[in-house]
Amino acid sequence: MAEVLSGLRANRSSLPQVVVAGVGRTPFGRLPGHDAASLGQWALSEALADCGLVHGDIDGLILNRIGDYQDFARQCGIDPRLTLTTPPHGRFSGVCIQAAVAALQTGQADRVALVYGNDGQSAGMRYAAGSYDAEQGGVWFPYGMTSPSAFHALMMRRHMHLHGSTEAQLGAIATTFRGHAALNDAAVMREPLSLAQYFESPWVCEPLRRHDHCLINDGGVAMVLTRAEQARDLRQPPVAILGVGQASSLSDSAFPPEDFWAGAMGAATRDSFRMAGLSHADIDALMIYDNFTPTVLFALEGAGYCPMGRAGPWVEEGHLGLGARYPANTSGGHLSESYMQGWSLQVEAVLQLRGAAGARQVGNAAHVHYLAAAPVCTSIVYGRVQR
Amino acid sequence: MNGAARPLPSPTDAANLPHWVAAGKGQLMVARCDHCGVFRFPATRLCAHCRRDGAHWEEVSGQGVVESFCVFHKAYWPGFAAELPYTVLVVRLDEGVRLYSNPAHRQSCPAIGQRVRATFASAGDGMGLVLFRPDEETTP
């Protein structure tokens, strides 16, 4: 058995290298007159133009938050040999990329388009109560319990109790990412945010304030993935997907996880680092799923960037800012750039490794780590390709 | 449910009706696996512990510990607007089941780790809600 396993592992490293060939985005903000599918179509056209491919080149289609794959493909005039539709959960951007990597490595597709669209602002999406995918059928609604915001507030309150984390540490995350967004023309929220202004922002679900929450806006993102040997002649320098990992904490997930998802986040990170042959020391920038500020703390602890329970003081020390050791969410993230449920962070990782991030460029960035702490944790290691 | 003045237990939620009716009589009932004895709520077809089908309703102690709490400052239903800010608790019962709930006395400030005991409030139609108050007998 051990021989079989080691054989599989050896074979794994000999699989073809998957790269990001193109990325595309719509503007972010309020985009009336569009639905999720049309925003996705717009982004896909941008991604194809970015790499110099056309719709007919696409033979794999992975949709996220766009419900009707048939209508989408019909409108785009494509006949993929791999089709996958995924639910509108933010944690699924990493899941989709992992699926695309596997399909490309095994030859089940040659050029996969990953397409995401979100008309949440124009549609008046609230992420709570009846309009939201009811938690356990709404059985907790009589107690007023609803929303991912409250779920993260409950997690954070317990983190504060166990580890002494503070509101000011959450404020440090919000203000740092806003500072990054100020350097990003595409960001929705670019006005500077001071810690005092953070503390003035109203409670939504204590201990979380409005500035601890992601934005709700419209937009679309698309990526085109292929194998390295097929990307040589494309328009943009390819960016390698060196490692991917996924682990979950789905049992008992109706309640806050006792380990703040650290077990799954750690497992996903280790798998992706092993596949990439890299470790924390090799990483130049982080893209951390920031639906709420506490999620950043949970991701950092789970992935092992700091000891369990110490992420609060660690972020307060300033390690996530541009110019620091681990610049994070250099686009502004979900908190200040755009709530594209992980997808715009993937694009930012690509732009950083192309050296195309403008005023917010991380100097000589070679490896970027995307990480998402959630009931399904994902970890992706991106790498610069020399050509 | 959306737009309801205040969401209440549904008489048509057949799977969990025994829980709500028991709460109306001042009893805390949760489902218990017929095979391995692990408690669960809300009702589900399979036991997540032994993965077998079949459960019965059983009264539990109503005693537990506060794992966490949060305070809502935004009302997602009109009926909660007058109650803002209101507190939601996560209580782990001594039998292992976790519940979302509210403090029985809304002015009381919960504390993580505090021992609590179930108390009940009418929810109409013979049904009730399960609330929690500090357990003076065990909290020094």
Short mmCIF file of C-alpha atoms in Angstrom, two decimals:
data_model
loop_
_atom_site.label_atom_id
_atom_site.label_comp_id
_atom_site.label_asym_id
_atom_site.label_seq_id
_atom_site.Cartn_x
_atom_site.Cartn_y
_atom_site.Cartn_z
CA MET A 1 0.00 0.00 0.00
CA ALA A 2 2.77 2.42 0.90
CA GLU A 3 4.41 1.78 -2.46
CA VAL A 4 1.16 2.50 -4.24
CA LEU A 5 0.75 5.73 -2.30
CA SER A 6 4.28 6.92 -2.94
CA GLY A 7 3.78 6.05 -6.60
CA LEU A 8 0.66 8.19 -6.69
CA ARG A 9 2.48 11.06 -5.05
CA ALA A 10 5.34 10.86 -7.52
CA ASN A 11 2.85 10.76 -10.36
CA ARG A 12 1.08 13.79 -8.94
CA SER A 13 4.12 15.99 -9.30
CA SER A 14 4.54 14.84 -12.89
CA LEU A 15 1.06 16.02 -13.83
CA PRO A 16 0.93 18.93 -16.27
CA GLN A 17 1.26 22.44 -14.85
CA VAL A 18 -1.99 24.40 -14.91
CA VAL A 19 -1.83 28.16 -15.45
CA VAL A 20 -4.14 31.14 -15.44
CA ALA A 21 -4.14 32.42 -19.02
CA GLY A 22 -6.61 35.26 -18.69
CA VAL A 23 -8.69 37.18 -16.19
CA GLY A 24 -11.59 39.55 -16.71
CA ARG A 25 -13.76 41.79 -14.59
CA THR A 26 -16.69 44.10 -15.01
CA PRO A 27 -16.66 47.40 -13.18
CA PHE A 28 -17.72 46.93 -9.55
CA GLY A 29 -20.56 48.83 -7.94
CA ARG A 30 -24.18 49.22 -8.90
CA LEU A 31 -24.83 47.88 -12.39
CA PRO A 32 -28.60 48.06 -12.99
CA GLY A 33 -29.97 46.32 -16.04
CA HIS A 34 -27.76 43.30 -15.50
CA ASP A 35 -28.33 39.94 -13.88
CA ALA A 36 -25.71 37.48 -12.66
CA ALA A 37 -25.51 35.74 -16.05
CA SER A 38 -25.03 38.91 -18.08
CA LEU A 39 -22.37 40.14 -15.66
CA GLY A 40 -20.64 36.79 -16.06
CA GLN A 41 -20.85 37.03 -19.86
CA TRP A 42 -19.33 40.50 -19.72
CA ALA A 43 -16.47 39.28 -17.51
CA LEU A 44 -15.88 36.25 -19.72
CA SER A 45 -15.52 38.48 -22.79
CA GLU A 46 -12.96 40.53 -20.86
CA ALA A 47 -11.04 37.41 -19.81
CA LEU A 48 -10.95 36.07 -23.37
CA ALA A 49 -9.72 39.44 -24.67
CA ASP A 50 -7.11 39.45 -21.92
CA CYS A 51 -5.49 36.24 -23.14
CA GLY A 52 -6.35 36.48 -26.83
CA LEU A 53 -8.71 33.51 -27.04
CA VAL A 54 -12.26 33.39 -28.37
CA HIS A 55 -15.43 31.77 -27.06
CA GLY A 56 -14.99 28.83 -29.40
CA ASP A 57 -11.69 27.94 -27.74
CA ILE A 58 -13.43 27.21 -24.44
CA ASP A 59 -14.13 23.51 -23.85
CA GLY A 60 -14.74 23.61 -20.10
CA LEU A 61 -17.33 25.80 -18.37
CA ILE A 62 -17.56 26.19 -14.60
CA LEU A 63 -20.19 28.60 -13.33
CA ASN A 64 -20.52 30.04 -9.84
CA ARG A 65 -23.61 31.92 -8.64
CA ILE A 66 -24.98 31.72 -12.19
CA GLY A 67 -27.76 29.17 -12.04
CA ASP A 68 -28.55 28.18 -15.60
CA TYR A 69 -25.57 26.64 -17.40
CA GLN A 70 -27.68 25.78 -20.43
CA ASP A 71 -28.92 29.31 -20.96
CA PHE A 72 -25.44 30.69 -20.30
CA ALA A 73 -23.73 28.40 -22.82
CA ARG A 74 -26.50 28.92 -25.36
CA GLN A 75 -26.15 32.70 -25.14
CA CYS A 76 -22.35 32.44 -25.42
CA GLY A 77 -22.61 29.95 -28.28
CA ILE A 78 -20.32 27.37 -26.74
CA ASP A 79 -20.49 23.58 -26.49
CA PRO A 80 -18.12 22.60 -23.69
CA ARG A 81 -17.13 19.02 -22.98
CA LEU A 82 -17.01 19.77 -19.27
CA THR A 83 -19.85 21.66 -17.56
CA LEU A 84 -20.29 22.36 -13.87
CA THR A 85 -22.64 24.67 -11.96
CA THR A 86 -21.90 25.55 -8.34
CA PRO A 87 -23.92 27.18 -5.55
CA PRO A 88 -23.69 30.90 -4.67
CA HIS A 89 -21.44 30.32 -1.66
CA GLY A 90 -18.27 32.39 -1.48
CA ARG A 91 -16.26 29.40 -0.39
CA PHE A 92 -16.79 27.95 -3.87
CA SER A 93 -14.31 30.04 -5.85
CA GLY A 94 -11.48 27.87 -4.56
CA VAL A 95 -13.54 24.73 -5.07
CA CYS A 96 -14.18 25.67 -8.71
CA ILE A 97 -10.49 26.33 -9.35
CA GLN A 98 -9.52 23.01 -7.79
CA ALA A 99 -12.01 21.24 -10.08
CA ALA A 100 -10.67 23.06 -13.12
CA VAL A 101 -7.08 22.13 -12.23
CA ALA A 102 -8.02 18.45 -11.93
CA ALA A 103 -9.87 18.51 -15.25
CA LEU A 104 -6.97 20.17 -17.05
CA GLN A 105 -4.34 17.91 -15.51
CA THR A 106 -6.22 14.81 -16.61
CA GLY A 107 -7.00 16.09 -20.07
CA GLN A 108 -10.75 16.27 -19.61
CA ALA A 109 -10.61 19.83 -20.88
CA ASP A 110 -7.98 22.05 -22.50
CA ARG A 111 -9.24 25.57 -21.79
CA VAL A 112 -11.63 26.04 -18.88
CA ALA A 113 -13.61 29.22 -18.34
CA LEU A 114 -14.61 29.91 -14.73
CA VAL A 115 -17.38 32.48 -14.64
CA TYR A 116 -18.97 34.31 -11.74
CA GLY A 117 -21.69 36.94 -11.69
CA ASN A 118 -23.32 38.75 -8.78
CA ASP A 119 -26.20 41.22 -9.02
CA GLY A 120 -26.58 41.32 -5.23
CA GLN A 121 -26.85 45.08 -4.89
CA SER A 122 -29.35 45.65 -7.68
CA ALA A 123 -31.37 42.63 -6.55
CA GLY A 124 -31.50 43.91 -2.96
CA MET A 125 -29.80 40.80 -1.56
CA ARG A 126 -29.84 40.81 2.26
CA TYR A 127 -28.20 37.51 3.34
CA ALA A 128 -30.67 37.08 6.18
CA ALA A 129 -34.18 35.95 7.10
CA GLY A 130 -36.63 34.70 4.50
CA SER A 131 -34.90 36.00 1.41
CA TYR A 132 -31.79 34.07 2.42
CA ASP A 133 -31.21 30.34 2.07
CA ALA A 134 -32.75 29.63 5.48
CA GLU A 135 -30.45 28.13 8.06
CA GLN A 136 -31.88 24.71 9.00
CA GLY A 137 -35.22 25.59 7.44
CA GLY A 138 -35.66 28.65 9.63
CA VAL A 139 -36.00 26.66 12.86
CA TRP A 140 -33.98 29.32 14.73
CA PHE A 141 -35.86 32.31 13.29
CA PRO A 142 -38.25 32.54 16.32
CA TYR A 143 -35.18 33.45 18.38
CA GLY A 144 -34.17 36.11 15.87
CA MET A 145 -31.13 34.09 14.76
CA THR A 146 -30.22 34.55 11.13
CA SER A 147 -27.41 35.71 8.84
CA PRO A 148 -23.74 34.82 8.26
CA SER A 149 -22.95 38.09 10.02
CA ALA A 150 -24.41 36.82 13.31
CA PHE A 151 -22.68 33.47 12.88
CA HIS A 152 -19.31 35.22 12.60
CA ALA A 153 -20.20 37.54 15.50
CA LEU A 154 -20.79 34.46 17.66
CA MET A 155 -17.44 33.01 16.57
CA MET A 156 -15.65 36.27 17.27
CA ARG A 157 -17.19 36.71 20.71
CA ARG A 158 -15.91 33.28 21.69
CA HIS A 159 -12.49 34.01 20.16
CA MET A 160 -12.36 37.17 22.29
CA HIS A 161 -13.31 35.15 25.37
CA LEU A 162 -10.75 32.41 24.79
CA HIS A 163 -7.86 34.44 23.39
CA GLY A 164 -8.41 38.05 24.43
CA SER A 165 -8.85 39.33 20.86
CA THR A 166 -10.15 42.87 20.61
CA GLU A 167 -12.36 45.07 18.47
CA ALA A 168 -9.34 47.26 17.68
CA GLN A 169 -7.68 44.22 16.07
CA LEU A 170 -10.69 43.83 13.76
CA GLY A 171 -10.41 47.55 13.07
CA ALA A 172 -6.79 47.08 12.07
CA ILE A 173 -7.91 44.64 9.35
CA ALA A 174 -10.63 46.97 8.03
CA THR A 175 -8.38 50.03 7.95
CA THR A 176 -5.43 48.17 6.40
CA PHE A 177 -7.51 46.78 3.54
CA ARG A 178 -9.15 50.17 2.98
CA GLY A 179 -5.70 51.65 2.66
CA HIS A 180 -4.99 49.13 -0.10
CA ALA A 181 -8.30 49.89 -1.84
CA ALA A 182 -7.31 53.55 -2.00
CA LEU A 183 -4.60 52.47 -4.47
CA ASN A 184 -7.04 50.48 -6.63
CA ASP A 185 -9.09 52.34 -9.24
CA ALA A 186 -11.52 49.41 -9.43
CA ALA A 187 -12.38 49.47 -5.71
CA VAL A 188 -15.87 50.52 -4.61
CA MET A 189 -14.72 52.01 -1.28
CA ARG A 190 -11.59 54.15 -1.62
CA GLU A 191 -12.00 56.85 1.02
CA PRO A 192 -9.45 56.47 3.82
CA LEU A 193 -10.75 54.81 6.97
CA SER A 194 -9.23 55.64 10.35
CA LEU A 195 -9.49 53.46 13.42
CA ALA A 196 -11.60 56.20 15.02
CA GLN A 197 -14.00 56.08 12.06
CA TYR A 198 -14.04 52.30 12.35
CA PHE A 199 -15.17 52.60 15.97
CA GLU A 200 -17.83 55.15 14.98
CA SER A 201 -19.42 52.81 12.47
CA PRO A 202 -22.69 51.34 13.77
CA TRP A 203 -23.07 47.89 15.22
CA VAL A 204 -24.73 45.36 12.96
CA CYS A 205 -24.36 42.31 15.16
CA GLU A 206 -22.14 42.99 18.16
CA PRO A 207 -19.15 42.54 18.30
CA LEU A 208 -19.24 43.30 14.54
CA ARG A 209 -19.72 46.79 13.14
CA ARG A 210 -20.65 47.80 9.62
CA HIS A 211 -16.96 48.10 8.70
CA ASP A 212 -16.40 44.47 9.71
CA HIS A 213 -18.69 43.44 6.86
CA CYS A 214 -18.02 42.88 3.20
CA LEU A 215 -19.68 45.12 0.66
CA ILE A 216 -22.76 44.12 -1.28
CA ASN A 217 -22.29 45.20 -4.88
CA ASP A 218 -22.79 44.06 -8.46
CA GLY A 219 -20.08 42.69 -10.68
CA GLY A 220 -18.68 39.75 -12.57
CA VAL A 221 -15.33 37.96 -12.72
CA ALA A 222 -14.01 35.33 -15.12
CA MET A 223 -10.80 33.35 -15.39
CA VAL A 224 -9.46 31.18 -18.21
CA LEU A 225 -7.28 28.27 -17.15
CA THR A 226 -5.20 26.04 -19.39
CA ARG A 227 -2.05 23.90 -19.32
CA ALA A 228 1.30 25.65 -19.42
CA GLU A 229 2.33 24.24 -22.81
CA GLN A 230 -0.82 25.72 -24.37
CA ALA A 231 -0.31 29.15 -22.85
CA ARG A 232 3.06 29.93 -24.42
CA ASP A 233 1.75 32.04 -27.26
CA LEU A 234 -1.04 33.81 -25.43
CA ARG A 235 -1.21 37.53 -24.84
CA GLN A 236 -0.43 37.65 -21.11
CA PRO A 237 2.33 36.02 -19.07
CA PRO A 238 0.78 32.87 -17.57
CA VAL A 239 0.51 32.55 -13.80
CA ALA A 240 0.96 29.04 -12.43
CA ILE A 241 -1.41 27.34 -10.04
CA LEU A 242 1.26 25.50 -8.09
CA GLY A 243 -0.89 23.97 -5.40
CA VAL A 244 -4.53 23.52 -4.44
CA GLY A 245 -6.06 22.08 -1.30
CA GLN A 246 -9.51 21.66 0.16
CA ALA A 247 -10.79 20.40 3.51
CA SER A 248 -14.14 20.78 5.19
CA SER A 249 -15.82 21.08 8.54
CA LEU A 250 -19.39 20.38 7.51
CA SER A 251 -20.62 18.10 10.28
CA ASP A 252 -22.31 20.16 13.02
CA SER A 253 -21.81 23.22 10.81
CA ALA A 254 -25.13 24.78 11.85
CA PHE A 255 -23.21 26.02 14.91
CA PRO A 256 -19.92 27.88 15.29
CA PRO A 257 -16.98 25.50 14.86
CA GLU A 258 -15.12 24.89 18.10
CA ASP A 259 -11.75 25.17 16.35
CA PHE A 260 -12.65 28.26 14.26
CA TRP A 261 -12.09 26.04 11.17
CA ALA A 262 -8.41 25.71 12.03
CA GLY A 263 -8.34 21.95 11.42
CA ALA A 264 -9.72 22.21 7.89
CA MET A 265 -7.83 25.41 7.06
CA GLY A 266 -4.58 23.79 8.18
CA ALA A 267 -5.21 20.61 6.20
CA ALA A 268 -6.06 22.51 3.01
CA THR A 269 -2.98 24.70 3.40
CA ARG A 270 -0.65 21.75 4.00
CA ASP A 271 -1.99 19.93 0.94
CA SER A 272 -1.53 22.96 -1.29
CA PHE A 273 1.95 23.69 0.07
CA ARG A 274 2.98 20.04 -0.39
CA MET A 275 1.75 20.07 -3.99
CA ALA A 276 3.61 23.34 -4.62
CA GLY A 277 6.73 22.25 -2.72
CA LEU A 278 6.60 25.53 -0.81
CA SER A 279 6.00 26.78 2.71
CA HIS A 280 4.98 29.96 4.50
CA ALA A 281 8.47 31.41 4.12
CA ASP A 282 8.11 31.35 0.31
CA ILE A 283 4.89 33.35 0.22
CA ASP A 284 5.08 37.03 -0.77
CA ALA A 285 1.44 38.09 -0.48
CA LEU A 286 -1.83 36.75 0.89
CA MET A 287 -5.34 36.88 -0.50
CA ILE A 288 -7.58 36.08 2.46
CA TYR A 289 -11.32 35.49 2.08
CA ASP A 290 -12.69 38.45 4.04
CA ASN A 291 -16.46 38.23 4.11
CA PHE A 292 -16.08 39.53 7.68
CA THR A 293 -12.97 40.76 9.49
CA PRO A 294 -12.90 37.82 11.96
CA THR A 295 -12.56 35.38 9.06
CA VAL A 296 -9.13 36.87 8.40
CA LEU A 297 -8.04 35.96 11.93
CA PHE A 298 -9.40 32.41 11.61
CA ALA A 299 -7.70 31.90 8.23
CA LEU A 300 -4.30 33.16 9.45
CA GLU A 301 -4.38 30.92 12.53
CA GLY A 302 -5.65 27.87 10.68
CA ALA A 303 -3.12 28.23 7.88
CA GLY A 304 -0.30 28.58 10.42
CA TYR A 305 0.88 32.13 9.75
CA CYS A 306 0.65 32.73 13.50
CA PRO A 307 -0.07 30.55 16.52
CA MET A 308 -3.66 29.65 17.43
CA GLY A 309 -5.33 32.52 19.22
CA ARG A 310 -2.60 35.02 18.32
CA ALA A 311 -3.88 36.39 15.02
CA GLY A 312 -5.37 39.47 16.68
CA PRO A 313 -2.10 40.89 18.05
CA TRP A 314 -0.35 39.66 14.89
CA VAL A 315 -2.51 41.72 12.53
CA GLU A 316 -2.29 44.67 14.90
CA GLU A 317 1.50 44.53 14.52
CA GLY A 318 0.96 45.43 10.87
CA HIS A 319 2.10 42.32 9.00
CA LEU A 320 -0.72 42.54 6.41
CA GLY A 321 0.03 46.00 5.03
CA LEU A 322 1.76 46.82 1.76
CA GLY A 323 5.48 46.91 2.46
CA ALA A 324 5.14 44.50 5.40
CA ARG A 325 6.02 40.80 5.43
CA TYR A 326 2.68 39.44 4.18
CA PRO A 327 0.78 42.13 2.25
CA ALA A 328 -2.81 40.90 2.20
CA ASN A 329 -5.82 41.72 0.06
CA THR A 330 -3.85 44.34 -1.81
CA SER A 331 -6.96 45.13 -3.90
CA GLY A 332 -8.95 46.04 -0.78
CA GLY A 333 -10.62 42.64 -0.60
CA HIS A 334 -14.31 42.03 -0.02
CA LEU A 335 -14.33 44.67 2.69
CA SER A 336 -13.35 47.57 0.43
CA GLU A 337 -12.83 46.53 -3.20
CA SER A 338 -15.77 44.36 -4.18
CA TYR A 339 -17.80 41.44 -2.86
CA MET A 340 -17.01 38.97 -5.60
CA GLN A 341 -16.93 36.00 -3.21
CA GLY A 342 -13.27 35.12 -3.60
CA TRP A 343 -13.07 35.67 -7.35
CA SER A 344 -11.65 39.18 -7.33
CA LEU A 345 -9.01 38.00 -4.85
CA GLN A 346 -7.99 35.32 -7.37
CA VAL A 347 -7.68 38.03 -10.03
CA GLU A 348 -5.61 40.17 -7.67
CA ALA A 349 -3.24 37.24 -7.08
CA VAL A 350 -2.80 36.95 -10.85
CA LEU A 351 -2.24 40.68 -11.33
CA GLN A 352 0.38 40.71 -8.57
CA LEU A 353 2.27 37.84 -10.20
CA ARG A 354 2.10 39.47 -13.63
CA GLY A 355 3.59 42.59 -12.04
CA ALA A 356 0.47 44.42 -13.19
CA ALA A 357 -0.91 45.65 -9.87
CA GLY A 358 0.12 49.27 -10.40
CA ALA A 359 0.45 51.44 -7.30
CA ARG A 360 -0.26 48.48 -5.04
CA GLN A 361 2.30 46.13 -6.63
CA VAL A 362 4.15 43.89 -4.17
CA GLY A 363 7.81 44.17 -5.14
CA ASN A 364 9.19 41.07 -6.86
CA ALA A 365 6.18 38.94 -5.92
CA ALA A 366 6.84 35.29 -6.83
CA HIS A 367 4.24 33.38 -4.80
CA VAL A 368 0.78 34.42 -3.65
CA HIS A 369 -1.39 32.35 -1.29
CA TYR A 370 -5.20 32.49 -1.49
CA LEU A 371 -6.92 31.11 1.59
CA ALA A 372 -10.55 30.88 2.64
CA ALA A 373 -11.72 29.83 6.09
CA ALA A 374 -15.30 28.54 5.97
CA PRO A 375 -17.17 25.25 6.39
CA VAL A 376 -15.32 24.33 3.18
CA CYS A 377 -11.76 25.65 3.43
CA THR A 378 -9.66 26.12 0.31
CA SER A 379 -6.04 27.05 -0.26
CA ILE A 380 -4.41 27.94 -3.57
CA VAL A 381 -0.75 28.74 -4.19
CA TYR A 382 -0.09 30.86 -7.27
CA GLY A 383 3.38 31.28 -8.74
CA ARG A 384 5.08 33.59 -11.22
CA VAL A 385 6.23 31.90 -14.45
CA GLN A 386 9.48 32.93 -16.11
CA ARG A 387 9.32 32.85 -19.90
CA MET B 1 -41.53 33.69 6.58
CA ASN B 2 -40.09 36.81 4.97
CA GLY B 3 -41.79 39.96 6.15
CA ALA B 4 -43.53 38.15 9.01
CA ALA B 5 -44.11 40.47 11.95
CA ARG B 6 -42.21 38.04 14.08
CA PRO B 7 -41.40 34.51 13.01
CA LEU B 8 -42.96 31.87 15.25
CA PRO B 9 -42.63 28.10 15.35
CA SER B 10 -44.67 26.72 12.51
CA PRO B 11 -47.50 24.27 13.27
CA THR B 12 -46.78 22.82 9.83
CA ASP B 13 -43.15 22.02 10.75
CA ALA B 14 -44.22 18.43 11.39
CA ALA B 15 -40.67 17.19 11.93
CA ASN B 16 -40.06 19.47 14.91
CA LEU B 17 -43.63 19.93 16.18
CA PRO B 18 -43.10 17.70 19.27
CA HIS B 19 -40.31 20.04 20.38
CA TRP B 20 -42.43 23.17 20.05
CA VAL B 21 -45.51 21.61 21.68
CA ALA B 22 -43.43 20.30 24.59
CA ALA B 23 -41.94 23.79 25.05
CA GLY B 24 -45.53 25.08 25.29
CA LYS B 25 -45.96 22.75 28.28
CA GLY B 26 -42.69 23.76 29.91
CA GLN B 27 -40.66 20.77 28.76
CA LEU B 28 -37.45 20.69 26.70
CA MET B 29 -37.62 17.78 24.28
CA VAL B 30 -35.03 16.90 21.67
CA ALA B 31 -34.66 13.94 19.33
CA ARG B 32 -32.59 10.95 20.41
CA CYS B 33 -31.18 8.28 18.13
CA ASP B 34 -32.90 4.91 18.61
CA HIS B 35 -29.60 3.10 18.02
CA CYS B 36 -26.66 4.98 19.55
CA GLY B 37 -28.52 7.32 21.92
CA VAL B 38 -26.92 10.54 20.66
CA PHE B 39 -29.23 13.56 20.94
CA ARG B 40 -29.97 15.87 18.03
CA PHE B 41 -32.05 18.92 17.17
CA PRO B 42 -33.57 19.94 14.82
CA ALA B 43 -34.95 16.60 13.71
CA THR B 44 -33.08 14.92 10.89
CA ARG B 45 -33.67 11.61 9.18
CA LEU B 46 -30.20 10.24 9.88
CA CYS B 47 -28.12 10.33 13.04
CA ALA B 48 -24.89 12.16 12.19
CA HIS B 49 -23.09 9.99 14.76
CA CYS B 50 -24.08 6.42 13.73
CA ARG B 51 -25.69 7.36 10.38
CA ARG B 52 -28.78 5.28 11.06
CA ASP B 53 -32.43 6.12 10.62
CA GLY B 54 -34.86 6.32 13.53
CA ALA B 55 -35.22 8.59 16.54
CA HIS B 56 -37.65 9.37 19.34
CA TRP B 57 -38.35 12.52 21.36
CA GLU B 58 -37.00 12.63 24.89
CA GLU B 59 -37.07 15.23 27.65
CA VAL B 60 -33.63 16.53 28.64
CA SER B 61 -32.36 18.35 31.72
CA GLY B 62 -32.58 21.84 30.28
CA GLN B 63 -29.21 22.58 31.85
CA GLY B 64 -26.20 23.66 29.88
CA VAL B 65 -23.51 26.24 29.38
CA VAL B 66 -23.33 29.43 27.29
CA GLU B 67 -20.82 28.90 24.47
CA SER B 68 -21.19 32.32 22.90
CA PHE B 69 -23.58 35.19 22.35
CA CYS B 70 -24.08 38.11 19.98
CA VAL B 71 -26.24 41.21 20.05
CA PHE B 72 -28.41 42.09 17.06
CA HIS B 73 -28.66 45.81 16.31
CA LYS B 74 -30.48 45.27 13.03
CA ALA B 75 -33.97 43.78 12.69
CA TYR B 76 -34.43 41.34 9.82
CA TRP B 77 -38.14 41.01 10.69
CA PRO B 78 -40.40 43.94 11.61
CA GLY B 79 -41.45 42.14 14.80
CA PHE B 80 -37.94 42.29 16.18
CA ALA B 81 -37.53 46.04 15.61
CA ALA B 82 -39.02 46.97 18.97
CA GLU B 83 -36.70 44.50 20.71
CA LEU B 84 -33.44 45.94 19.43
CA PRO B 85 -30.85 45.40 20.57
CA TYR B 86 -31.56 41.73 21.34
CA THR B 87 -29.22 38.92 22.33
CA VAL B 88 -28.86 35.49 20.75
CA LEU B 89 -27.15 32.75 22.78
CA VAL B 90 -25.50 29.52 21.78
CA VAL B 91 -26.15 27.06 24.61
CA ARG B 92 -24.61 23.60 24.78
CA LEU B 93 -26.92 21.34 26.77
CA ASP B 94 -25.37 18.83 29.13
CA GLU B 95 -26.71 16.16 26.76
CA GLY B 96 -24.45 17.55 24.01
CA VAL B 97 -27.02 19.25 21.78
CA ARG B 98 -26.47 22.90 20.92
CA LEU B 99 -29.34 25.38 20.64
CA TYR B 100 -29.69 28.98 19.56
CA SER B 101 -31.83 30.86 22.06
CA ASN B 102 -32.34 34.12 23.92
CA PRO B 103 -31.81 35.12 27.56
CA ALA B 104 -35.06 34.91 29.55
CA HIS B 105 -34.43 38.39 30.94
CA ARG B 106 -33.43 40.56 28.04
CA GLN B 107 -31.56 43.06 30.20
CA SER B 108 -29.25 40.41 31.61
CA CYS B 109 -25.72 40.35 30.28
CA PRO B 110 -24.70 36.83 29.31
CA ALA B 111 -21.27 35.42 30.01
CA ILE B 112 -19.49 32.70 28.09
CA GLY B 113 -19.05 29.66 30.32
CA GLN B 114 -22.04 30.56 32.47
CA ARG B 115 -24.26 27.65 33.55
CA VAL B 116 -27.84 28.17 32.42
CA ARG B 117 -31.21 26.47 32.80
CA ALA B 118 -34.12 26.38 30.35
CA THR B 119 -37.25 28.37 30.91
CA PHE B 120 -40.18 28.74 28.56
CA ALA B 121 -42.30 31.39 26.85
CA SER B 122 -45.57 30.95 24.98
CA ALA B 123 -45.42 31.11 21.20
CA GLY B 124 -49.17 30.70 20.65
CA ASP B 125 -51.10 27.71 19.25
CA GLY B 126 -50.06 25.67 22.30
CA MET B 127 -46.40 25.95 21.32
CA GLY B 128 -43.51 27.51 23.21
CA LEU B 129 -39.99 28.89 22.92
CA VAL B 130 -37.03 27.67 24.98
CA LEU B 131 -35.19 30.51 26.72
CA PHE B 132 -32.33 30.37 29.21
CA ARG B 133 -31.65 32.00 32.58
CA PRO B 134 -28.57 31.79 34.77
CA ASP B 135 -28.57 28.63 36.88
CA GLU B 136 -28.17 30.08 40.36
CA GLU B 137 -27.76 26.63 41.87
CA THR B 138 -24.53 25.96 40.03
CA THR B 139 -23.22 29.44 39.25
CA PRO B 140 -21.35 30.81 42.27
#
